[in-house]
Amino acid sequence: MSKLVFFMVLILCFACSGDENNYVEISENKKLDFPQPDFFPQPVYNLEENPPTEKGFELGKKLFYDGKLSSTGVISCGFCHVQEFSFTHHTHEVSHGVDGALGTRNAQPLMNLAYFEEFSWDGAAQHLDAFSIIPITTDTEMNETVSNVINKLKSDQDYRELFGEAFNNGEVNTQNMFRALSQFMVMMVSADTKYDKVLEGNSVFSEEESAGQSLFEAKCASCHKGILFTDQSYRNNGLSIDPRYNDIGRKRVTGLEEDKYKFKVPTLRNIMVSLPYMHDGRFQSLKEVLDHYDSGVEPTQNLDPSLQQENNLGISLTETEKDQLISFLKTLTDDNFLLDQRFSEF
Ligand code: HEC
Ligand code: HEC
């Protein structure tokens, strides 16, 4: 940015520093159109308070792919959240952070975050802007302090300029960093799958996909509900307890015994590419997941009542039904999203 423009930005920032909305709206920094799909609910994320802008998005993307956010300088957000795998850590059951340190959970996909009320497998963060502090400071993830990160960014000319262009007060500070990351992440809307095209009347399911959809509606949609394929509740789906982690799930947040071993019902969009599955990545394929629902559900503490009817545990499925369900789940892949240049590192 030329000195003149920088000076103008400074004046502008000064002129409107009392504004509620801390973003710079000048000709170089336009608000982005949030790509709201017609058939989605209204976003939960407050797009008025932190509207994605061109420069905010650019800054968020740079931060997302920058190893500077970690203590070793090499672990970026994008290291564990790889776009083509729906922003998951492909082939890693639990994610690896700095110096190969093992975490205890499978990296979640990042998409449609604007519609989520809480974040992480147990809902530890209630606001997307508040989430990023967790990976930055977790010892097995980026193992860094927020103030160190801010100091590193402050000593970088490119960052100083970008913060200046993206935000009203132009400051390289924690709030602006988290807001920029959120601007980048809320724009990741995935709603362009065969399933969506069928809803819009622009495609039709094959017989097998259609049979799979009916099964899904009858047996899975009570939890993997609606257009986001999650009712956003915390439940226990009968996974055996892995003594290596003894992860108590939602109880970690609420302290309640009735929440022990419950995890957030995950979205199933782009599920074909986000393997391995479950909070600890224990299953490598959808076939294994369906075998679990069919014959692997255990009478764990707080098992969801819908998975224990009369004397039967789980959801009985024939092999044909499993194939049909998998055909249906394949219609939830959004290649345009997975390859969208706007979100890619290079
Ligand atoms: C070492 C791997 C790793 C790194 C680095 C990492 N994440 Fe994650 N991410 C995870 C894991 C594992 C989870 C699940 C966390 C949990 O449930 O406790 C997660 C969950 C999330 C979620 C919650 C998604 C949801 O649906 O609730 C968001 C948002 C997210 N990460 C963003 C980021 C951002 C932004 C960064 C960089 C500042 C980052 N992550 C860095 C592994 C990582
Ligand atoms: C009682 C609610 C419930 C029902 C019914 C249910 N699920 Fe789930 N599902 C969950 C929960 C909760 C998880 C996450 C569990 C964990 O990781 O601890 C999950 C995880 C999954 C995953 C792994 C997703 C990922 O990103 O790792 C898949 C795939 C899945 N379910 C498919 C299905 C299918 C297909 C059906 C119907 C045959 C079904 N589920 C029925 C609650 C349910």
Short mmCIF file of N, CA and C in Angstrom, two decimals, residues 16 39 43 69 82 103 131 148 160 235 261 269 273 275:
data_model
loop_
_atom_site.label_atom_id
_atom_site.label_comp_id
_atom_site.label_asym_id
_atom_site.label_seq_id
_atom_site.Cartn_x
_atom_site.Cartn_y
_atom_site.Cartn_z
N CYS A 16 -13.69 7.97 12.17
CA CYS A 16 -14.85 7.16 12.56
C CYS A 16 -14.51 6.21 13.70
N PHE A 39 -32.41 -22.04 1.05
CA PHE A 39 -33.08 -23.03 1.89
C PHE A 39 -32.37 -23.27 3.23
N PRO A 43 -28.31 -17.13 9.53
CA PRO A 43 -27.05 -17.36 10.26
C PRO A 43 -27.18 -17.00 11.75
N LEU A 69 1.40 -18.51 13.96
CA LEU A 69 0.45 -18.58 15.07
C LEU A 69 0.83 -19.69 16.06
N VAL A 82 -7.45 -29.23 6.36
CA VAL A 82 -7.07 -29.23 4.95
C VAL A 82 -8.31 -29.16 4.06
N GLY A 103 -2.97 -34.88 19.93
CA GLY A 103 -4.15 -34.40 20.63
C GLY A 103 -5.01 -35.59 21.03
N PHE A 131 -13.30 -18.92 19.57
CA PHE A 131 -12.78 -20.27 19.41
C PHE A 131 -11.26 -20.31 19.23
N ASN A 148 2.34 -13.50 22.39
CA ASN A 148 3.48 -13.75 21.49
C ASN A 148 3.07 -13.63 20.03
N ARG A 160 0.89 -5.44 9.45
CA ARG A 160 0.51 -4.10 9.92
C ARG A 160 -0.37 -3.42 8.88
N ARG A 235 -25.03 -35.73 22.21
CA ARG A 235 -25.63 -37.04 22.48
C ARG A 235 -24.56 -38.11 22.53
N TYR A 261 -19.83 -38.34 28.36
CA TYR A 261 -19.71 -39.10 27.11
C TYR A 261 -20.64 -38.63 25.99
N ARG A 269 -22.47 -33.21 5.98
CA ARG A 269 -22.09 -32.67 4.67
C ARG A 269 -20.61 -32.96 4.42
N VAL A 273 -15.35 -37.22 2.38
CA VAL A 273 -13.94 -36.83 2.38
C VAL A 273 -13.39 -36.53 3.78
N LEU A 275 -13.08 -38.41 6.48
CA LEU A 275 -12.65 -39.52 7.31
C LEU A 275 -11.32 -39.20 7.99
#
